[in-house]
Short mmCIF file of C-alpha atoms in Angstrom, two decimals:
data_model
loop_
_atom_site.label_atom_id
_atom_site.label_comp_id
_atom_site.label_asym_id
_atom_site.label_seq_id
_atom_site.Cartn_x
_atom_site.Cartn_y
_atom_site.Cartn_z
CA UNK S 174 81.80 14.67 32.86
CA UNK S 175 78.32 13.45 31.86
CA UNK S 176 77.11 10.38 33.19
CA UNK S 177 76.29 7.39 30.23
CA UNK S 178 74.00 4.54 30.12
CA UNK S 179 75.05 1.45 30.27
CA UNK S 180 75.68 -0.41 27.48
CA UNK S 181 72.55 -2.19 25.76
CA UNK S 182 70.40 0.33 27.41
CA UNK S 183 68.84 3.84 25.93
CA UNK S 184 68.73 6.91 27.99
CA UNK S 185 65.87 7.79 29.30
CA UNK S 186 63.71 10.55 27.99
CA UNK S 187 62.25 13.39 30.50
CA UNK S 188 58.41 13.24 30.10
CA UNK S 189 56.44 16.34 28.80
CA UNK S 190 54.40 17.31 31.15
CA UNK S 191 50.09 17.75 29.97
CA UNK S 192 49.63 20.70 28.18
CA UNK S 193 46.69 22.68 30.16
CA UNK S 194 43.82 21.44 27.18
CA UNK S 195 45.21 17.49 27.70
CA UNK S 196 44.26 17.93 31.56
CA UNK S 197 40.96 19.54 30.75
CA UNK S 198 39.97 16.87 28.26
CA UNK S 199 41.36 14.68 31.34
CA UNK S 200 38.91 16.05 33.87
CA UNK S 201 35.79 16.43 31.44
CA UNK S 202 36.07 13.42 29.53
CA UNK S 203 33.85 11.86 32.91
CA UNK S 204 31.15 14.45 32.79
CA UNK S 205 30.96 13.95 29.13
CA UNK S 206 30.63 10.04 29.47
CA UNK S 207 28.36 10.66 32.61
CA UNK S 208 26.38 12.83 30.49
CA UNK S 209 26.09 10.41 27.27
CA UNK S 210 24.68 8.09 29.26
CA UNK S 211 22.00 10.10 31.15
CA UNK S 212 21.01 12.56 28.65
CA UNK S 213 22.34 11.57 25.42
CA UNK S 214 20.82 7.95 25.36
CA UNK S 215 17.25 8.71 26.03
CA UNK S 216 17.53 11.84 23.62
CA UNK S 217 18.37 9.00 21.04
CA UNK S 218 16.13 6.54 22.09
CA UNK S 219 13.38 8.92 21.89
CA UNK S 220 14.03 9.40 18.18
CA UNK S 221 14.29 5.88 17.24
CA UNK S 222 11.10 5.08 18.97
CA UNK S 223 9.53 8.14 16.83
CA UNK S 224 9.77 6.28 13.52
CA UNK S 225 7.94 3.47 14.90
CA UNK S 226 4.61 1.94 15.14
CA UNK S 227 3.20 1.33 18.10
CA UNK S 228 2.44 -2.70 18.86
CA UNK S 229 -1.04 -3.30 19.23
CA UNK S 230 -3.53 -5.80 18.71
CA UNK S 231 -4.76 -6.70 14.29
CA UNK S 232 -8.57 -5.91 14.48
CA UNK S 233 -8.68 -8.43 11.34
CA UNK S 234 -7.20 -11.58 13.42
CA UNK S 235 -7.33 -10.07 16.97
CA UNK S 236 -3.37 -11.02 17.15
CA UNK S 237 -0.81 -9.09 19.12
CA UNK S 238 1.37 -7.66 16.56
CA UNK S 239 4.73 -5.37 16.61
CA UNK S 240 4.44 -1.62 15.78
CA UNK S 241 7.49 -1.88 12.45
CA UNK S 242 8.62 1.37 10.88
CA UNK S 243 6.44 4.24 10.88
CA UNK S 244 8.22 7.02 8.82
CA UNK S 245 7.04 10.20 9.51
CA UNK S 246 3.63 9.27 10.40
CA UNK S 247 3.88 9.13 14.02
CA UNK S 248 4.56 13.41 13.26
CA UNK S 249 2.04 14.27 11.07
CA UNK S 250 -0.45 12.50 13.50
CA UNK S 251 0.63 15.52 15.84
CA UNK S 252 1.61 18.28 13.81
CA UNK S 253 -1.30 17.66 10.77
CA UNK S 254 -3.74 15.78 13.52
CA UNK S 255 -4.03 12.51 11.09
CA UNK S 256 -5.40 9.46 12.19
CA UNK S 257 -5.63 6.18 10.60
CA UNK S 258 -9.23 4.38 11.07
CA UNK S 259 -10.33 0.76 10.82
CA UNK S 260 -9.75 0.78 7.33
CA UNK S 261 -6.38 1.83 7.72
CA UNK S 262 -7.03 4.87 5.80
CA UNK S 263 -5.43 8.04 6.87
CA UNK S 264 -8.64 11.01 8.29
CA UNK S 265 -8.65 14.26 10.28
CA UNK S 266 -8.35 12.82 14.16
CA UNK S 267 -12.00 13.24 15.89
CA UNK S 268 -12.59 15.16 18.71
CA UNK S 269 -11.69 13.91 21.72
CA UNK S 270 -8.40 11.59 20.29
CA UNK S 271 -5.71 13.09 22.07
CA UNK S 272 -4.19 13.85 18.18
CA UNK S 273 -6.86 16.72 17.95
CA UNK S 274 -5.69 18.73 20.86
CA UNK S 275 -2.07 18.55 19.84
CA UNK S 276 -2.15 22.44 18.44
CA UNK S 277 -4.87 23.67 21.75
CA UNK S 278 -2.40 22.22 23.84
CA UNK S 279 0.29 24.09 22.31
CA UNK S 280 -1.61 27.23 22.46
CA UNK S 281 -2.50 26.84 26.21
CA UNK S 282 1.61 25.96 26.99
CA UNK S 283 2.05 29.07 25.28
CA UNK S 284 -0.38 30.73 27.41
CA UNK S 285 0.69 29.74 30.39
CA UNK S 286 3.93 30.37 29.59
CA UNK S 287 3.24 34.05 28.25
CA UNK S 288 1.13 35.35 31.27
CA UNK S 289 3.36 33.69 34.08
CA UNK S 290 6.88 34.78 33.25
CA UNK S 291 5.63 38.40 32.26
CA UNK S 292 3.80 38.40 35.57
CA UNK S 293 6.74 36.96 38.05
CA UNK S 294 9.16 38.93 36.66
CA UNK S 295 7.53 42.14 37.01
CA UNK S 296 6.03 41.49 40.41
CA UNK S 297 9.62 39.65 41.03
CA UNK S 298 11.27 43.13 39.73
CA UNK S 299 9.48 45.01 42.31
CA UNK S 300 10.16 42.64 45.38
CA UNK S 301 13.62 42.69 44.68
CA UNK S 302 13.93 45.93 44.64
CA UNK S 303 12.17 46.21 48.22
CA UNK S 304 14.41 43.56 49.41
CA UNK S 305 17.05 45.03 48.25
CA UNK S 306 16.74 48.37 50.69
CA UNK S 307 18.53 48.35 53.87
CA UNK S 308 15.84 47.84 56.93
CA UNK S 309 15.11 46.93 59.62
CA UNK S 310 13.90 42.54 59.27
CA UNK S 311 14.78 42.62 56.03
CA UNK S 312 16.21 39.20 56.75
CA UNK S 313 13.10 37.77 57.90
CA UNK S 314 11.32 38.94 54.80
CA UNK S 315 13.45 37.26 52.22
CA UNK S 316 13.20 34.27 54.39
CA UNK S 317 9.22 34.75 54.37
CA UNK S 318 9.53 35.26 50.67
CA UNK S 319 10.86 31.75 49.83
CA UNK S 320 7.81 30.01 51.78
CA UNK S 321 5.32 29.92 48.27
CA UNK S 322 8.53 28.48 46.37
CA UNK S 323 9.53 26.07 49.18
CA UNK S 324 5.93 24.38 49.17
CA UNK S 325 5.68 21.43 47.12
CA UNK S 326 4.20 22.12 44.02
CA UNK S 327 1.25 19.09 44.38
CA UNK S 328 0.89 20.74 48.12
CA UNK S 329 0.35 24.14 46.41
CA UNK S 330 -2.29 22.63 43.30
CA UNK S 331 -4.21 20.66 46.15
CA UNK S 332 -3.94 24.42 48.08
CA UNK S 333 -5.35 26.65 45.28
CA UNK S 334 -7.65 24.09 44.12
CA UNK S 335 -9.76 24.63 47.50
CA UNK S 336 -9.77 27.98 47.67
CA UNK S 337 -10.87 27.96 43.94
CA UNK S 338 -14.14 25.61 45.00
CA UNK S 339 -17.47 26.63 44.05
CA UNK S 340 -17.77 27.79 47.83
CA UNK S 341 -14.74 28.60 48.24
CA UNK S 342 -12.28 31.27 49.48
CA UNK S 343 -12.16 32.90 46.08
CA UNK S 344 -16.26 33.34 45.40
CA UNK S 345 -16.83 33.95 49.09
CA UNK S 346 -14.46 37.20 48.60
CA UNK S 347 -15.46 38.06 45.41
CA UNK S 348 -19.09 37.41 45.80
CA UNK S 349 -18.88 35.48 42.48
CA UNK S 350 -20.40 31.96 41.28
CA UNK S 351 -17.60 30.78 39.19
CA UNK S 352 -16.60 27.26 38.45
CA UNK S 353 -13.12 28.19 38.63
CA UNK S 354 -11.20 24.85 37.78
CA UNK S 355 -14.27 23.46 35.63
CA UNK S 356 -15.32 26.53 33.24
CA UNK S 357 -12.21 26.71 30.06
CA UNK S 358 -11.24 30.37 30.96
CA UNK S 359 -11.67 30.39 34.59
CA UNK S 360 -9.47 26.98 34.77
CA UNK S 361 -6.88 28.48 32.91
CA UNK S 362 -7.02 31.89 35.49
CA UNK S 363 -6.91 29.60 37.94
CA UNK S 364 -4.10 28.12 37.27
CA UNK S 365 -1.78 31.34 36.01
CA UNK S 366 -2.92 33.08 39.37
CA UNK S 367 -1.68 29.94 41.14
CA UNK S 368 1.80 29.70 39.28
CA UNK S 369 2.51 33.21 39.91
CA UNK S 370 2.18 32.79 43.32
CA UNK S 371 4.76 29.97 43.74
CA UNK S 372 7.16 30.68 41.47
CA UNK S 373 7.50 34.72 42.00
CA UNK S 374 9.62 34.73 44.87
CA UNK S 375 12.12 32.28 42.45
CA UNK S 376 12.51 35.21 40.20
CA UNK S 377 12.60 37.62 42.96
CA UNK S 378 15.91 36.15 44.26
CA UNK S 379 17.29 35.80 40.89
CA UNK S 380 16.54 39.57 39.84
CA UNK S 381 18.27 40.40 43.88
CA UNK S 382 21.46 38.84 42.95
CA UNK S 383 21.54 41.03 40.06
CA UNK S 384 20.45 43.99 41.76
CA UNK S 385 23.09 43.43 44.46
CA UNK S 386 26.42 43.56 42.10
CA UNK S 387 25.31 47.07 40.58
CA UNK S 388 27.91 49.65 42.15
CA UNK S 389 26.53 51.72 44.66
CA UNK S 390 28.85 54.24 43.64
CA UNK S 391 26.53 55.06 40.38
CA UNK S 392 23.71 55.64 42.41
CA UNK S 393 25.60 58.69 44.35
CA UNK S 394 26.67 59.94 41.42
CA UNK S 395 23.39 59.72 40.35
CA UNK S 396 22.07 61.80 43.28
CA UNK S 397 24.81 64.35 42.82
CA UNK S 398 23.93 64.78 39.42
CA UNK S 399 20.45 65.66 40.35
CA UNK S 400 18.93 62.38 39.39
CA UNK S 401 15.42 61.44 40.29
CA UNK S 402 14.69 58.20 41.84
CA UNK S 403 13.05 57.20 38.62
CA UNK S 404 15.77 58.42 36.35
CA UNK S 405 18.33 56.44 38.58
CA UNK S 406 15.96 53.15 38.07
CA UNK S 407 14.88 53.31 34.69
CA UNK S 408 19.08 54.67 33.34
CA UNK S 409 20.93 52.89 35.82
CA UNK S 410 18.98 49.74 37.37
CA UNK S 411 17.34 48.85 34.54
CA UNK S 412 20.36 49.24 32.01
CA UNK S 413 22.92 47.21 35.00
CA UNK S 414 20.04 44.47 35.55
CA UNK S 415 19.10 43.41 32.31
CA UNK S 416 21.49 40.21 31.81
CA UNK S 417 20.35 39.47 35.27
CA UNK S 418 17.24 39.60 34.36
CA UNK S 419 17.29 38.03 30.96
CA UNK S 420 19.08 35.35 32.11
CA UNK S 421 16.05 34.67 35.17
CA UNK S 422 13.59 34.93 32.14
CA UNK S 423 15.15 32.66 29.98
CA UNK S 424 15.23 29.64 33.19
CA UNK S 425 11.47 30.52 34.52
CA UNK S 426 10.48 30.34 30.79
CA UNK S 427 12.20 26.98 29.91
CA UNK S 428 10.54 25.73 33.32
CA UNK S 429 7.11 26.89 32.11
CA UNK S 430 7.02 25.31 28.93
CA UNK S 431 7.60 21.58 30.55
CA UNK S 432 4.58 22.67 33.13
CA UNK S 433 2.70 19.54 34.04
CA UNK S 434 2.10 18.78 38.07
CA UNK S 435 -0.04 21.89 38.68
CA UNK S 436 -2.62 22.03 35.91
CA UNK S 437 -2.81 18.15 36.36
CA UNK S 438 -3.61 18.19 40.38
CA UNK S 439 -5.71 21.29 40.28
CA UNK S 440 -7.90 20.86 37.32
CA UNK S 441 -7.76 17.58 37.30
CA UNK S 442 -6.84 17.42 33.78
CA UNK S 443 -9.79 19.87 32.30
CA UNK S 444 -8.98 19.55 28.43
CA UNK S 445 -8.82 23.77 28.29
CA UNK S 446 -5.72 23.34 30.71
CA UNK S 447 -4.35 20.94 29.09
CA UNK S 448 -0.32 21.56 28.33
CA UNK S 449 1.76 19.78 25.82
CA UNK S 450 3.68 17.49 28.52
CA UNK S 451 -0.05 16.64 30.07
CA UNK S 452 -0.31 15.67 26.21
CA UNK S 453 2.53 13.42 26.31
CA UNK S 454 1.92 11.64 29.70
CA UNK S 455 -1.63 10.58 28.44
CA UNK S 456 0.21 9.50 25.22
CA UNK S 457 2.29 6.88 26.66
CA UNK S 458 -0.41 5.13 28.40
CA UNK S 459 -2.01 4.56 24.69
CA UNK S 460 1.71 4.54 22.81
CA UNK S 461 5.03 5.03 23.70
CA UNK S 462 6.20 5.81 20.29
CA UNK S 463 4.10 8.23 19.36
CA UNK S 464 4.83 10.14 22.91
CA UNK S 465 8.08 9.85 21.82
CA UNK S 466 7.65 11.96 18.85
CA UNK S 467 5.05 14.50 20.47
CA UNK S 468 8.28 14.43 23.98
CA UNK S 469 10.83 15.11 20.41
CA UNK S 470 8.77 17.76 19.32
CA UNK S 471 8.73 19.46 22.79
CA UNK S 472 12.00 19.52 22.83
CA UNK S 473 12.42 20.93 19.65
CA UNK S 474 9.86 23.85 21.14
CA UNK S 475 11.72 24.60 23.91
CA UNK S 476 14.92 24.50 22.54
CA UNK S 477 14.01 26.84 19.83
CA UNK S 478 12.58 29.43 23.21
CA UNK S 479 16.10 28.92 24.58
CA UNK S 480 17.65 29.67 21.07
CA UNK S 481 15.75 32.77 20.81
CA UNK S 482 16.36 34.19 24.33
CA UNK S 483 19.95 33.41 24.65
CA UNK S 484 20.79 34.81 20.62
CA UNK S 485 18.16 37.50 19.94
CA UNK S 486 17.95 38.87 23.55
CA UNK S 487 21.03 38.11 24.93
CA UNK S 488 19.66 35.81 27.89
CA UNK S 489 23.44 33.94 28.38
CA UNK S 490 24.54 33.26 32.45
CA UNK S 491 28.10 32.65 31.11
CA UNK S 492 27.87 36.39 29.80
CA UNK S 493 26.35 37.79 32.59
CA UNK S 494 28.68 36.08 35.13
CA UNK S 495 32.09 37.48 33.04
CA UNK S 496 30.48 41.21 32.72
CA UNK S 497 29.95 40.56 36.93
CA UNK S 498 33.43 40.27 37.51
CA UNK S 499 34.79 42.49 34.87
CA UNK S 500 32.41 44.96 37.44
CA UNK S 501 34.17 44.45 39.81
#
């Protein structure tokens, strides 16, 4: 017989147990708080402060005054390099207001960003593939590898920027006379040469770990085949290594766009090496609003990079982890 209640009281229902999306919501709801806080609020912030004037001082009754709404001008003070002069009337920023450098800037990020990735991931490409070999210390070399990325990168501007002196290392070997970190073009050689050198061995590793998960199995049926070694690199390694490689692309270039320490400490802050988050760190010290807008347009930069990589050339990790394992 089955047991009853007793009277006046209902049975008791057996609880459901959490479907499997309840628990994740469960377990991600904290991150996603964590990360509203952190990320989400300055992102906002930022945007608020964008569409307002900065406080300053009225020329006409030398009183301290607050900034108010600022519409879209705090942009087109970047993007069309407006200013507004005594009169309050709206002119083309002069040369040396931080307003007229917005777009050289730009073009020198760009630069920068341009030569350095191309350059560490080919000379990254070929170190992998040297580590990769099986010989004798090959241990101690990676280890020696990660030395240039390990160094702090002020330790590494202060480095470069000695042997780049007038009398230094550089024009010594070279037998040049070249103001390296004064001269526009030599400054900016200066500091791509200097970049390269820290921040190969970074893509080096990353291009490895893709190099490591190809099958070695392809390779002797490569060989069997009759394969050269350059028709087993460029149809197979290549080919197997491109998400890899995409994916160490995409992070190197998103770090290159946000470059600031080493142009900074090494040229002391020569206007021809001047990048877009220099721009913005000499910005707040004149207005924090309009930093906030050049820091929203940044991000808009770099986030339309990342949109590019990951869509148009295929530069996702998730991706690249899932076709891993469905490799192995």
């Amino acid at each position: 017989m089955k047991s009853q209640a007793p009277q006046g009281q209902r049975p008791k229902r057996a609880r459901k147990p959490l479907g499997v999306s309840a628990r994740a919501w469960l377990f991600v709801t904290p991150v996603l708080l964590a990360l509203a806080v952190v990320v989400g609020y300055p992102v906002v912030r930022a945007v608020i402060m964008s569409f307002q004037k900065d406080s300053g001082l009225d020329k006409s009754t030398g009183m301290f005054v607050e900034g108010g709404g600022a519409g879209f001008s705090n942009y087109t003070h970047w993007l069309l390099q407006q200013c507004t002069n005594g009169l309050g009337e709206t002119v083309d920023c002069p040369t040396g207001n931080l307003g007229s450098q917005f777009w050289t800037a730009i073009g020198v990020t760009l630069l920068f960003t341009l030569a350095t990735v191309a350059l560490e991931a080919t000379i990254g490409l070929g170190m992998a593939v040297i580590m990769g070999k099986t010989f004798k210390g090959r241990a101690l070399l990676r280890a020696a590898v990660l030395i240039p990325w390990a160094i702090p990168t002020a330790v590494t501007a202060r480095l470069w920027e000695f042997m780049f002196q007038y009398d230094g290392v550089v024009n010594r070997v070279l037998g040049t006379h070249i103001l390296w970190t004064a001269d526009p073009w030599p400054a900016r050689f200066a500091v791509i040469a200097a970049d390269v050198w820290k921040t190969t061995p970074f893509m080096a590793l990353l291009i490895l770990a893709g190099l490591q998960v190809i099958p070695e199995d392809v390779y002797e049926a490569a060989r069997v085949d009759g394969a050269s070694a350059w028709q087993r690199f460029w149809h197979i390694t290549m080919p197997l290594l491109k998400p890899a490689l995409l994916v160490a692309i995409l992070f190197r270039t998103m770090d290159a766009l946000r470059m600031y320490d080493l142009p900074a400490i090494m040229t002391q802050s020569n206007p021809a090496t001047r990048t877009i988050s220099m721009l913005v760190v000499d910005q707040v010290r004149q207005g924090p609003n309009s930093a906030s807008a050049l820091s929203v347009i940044t991000f808009l930069l770099i986030f339309m990079v990342a949109f590019f990589l990951v869509k148009v050339l295929g530069a996702n990790a998730v991706r690249t982890q899932e076709a891993q394992r469905e490799a192995h």
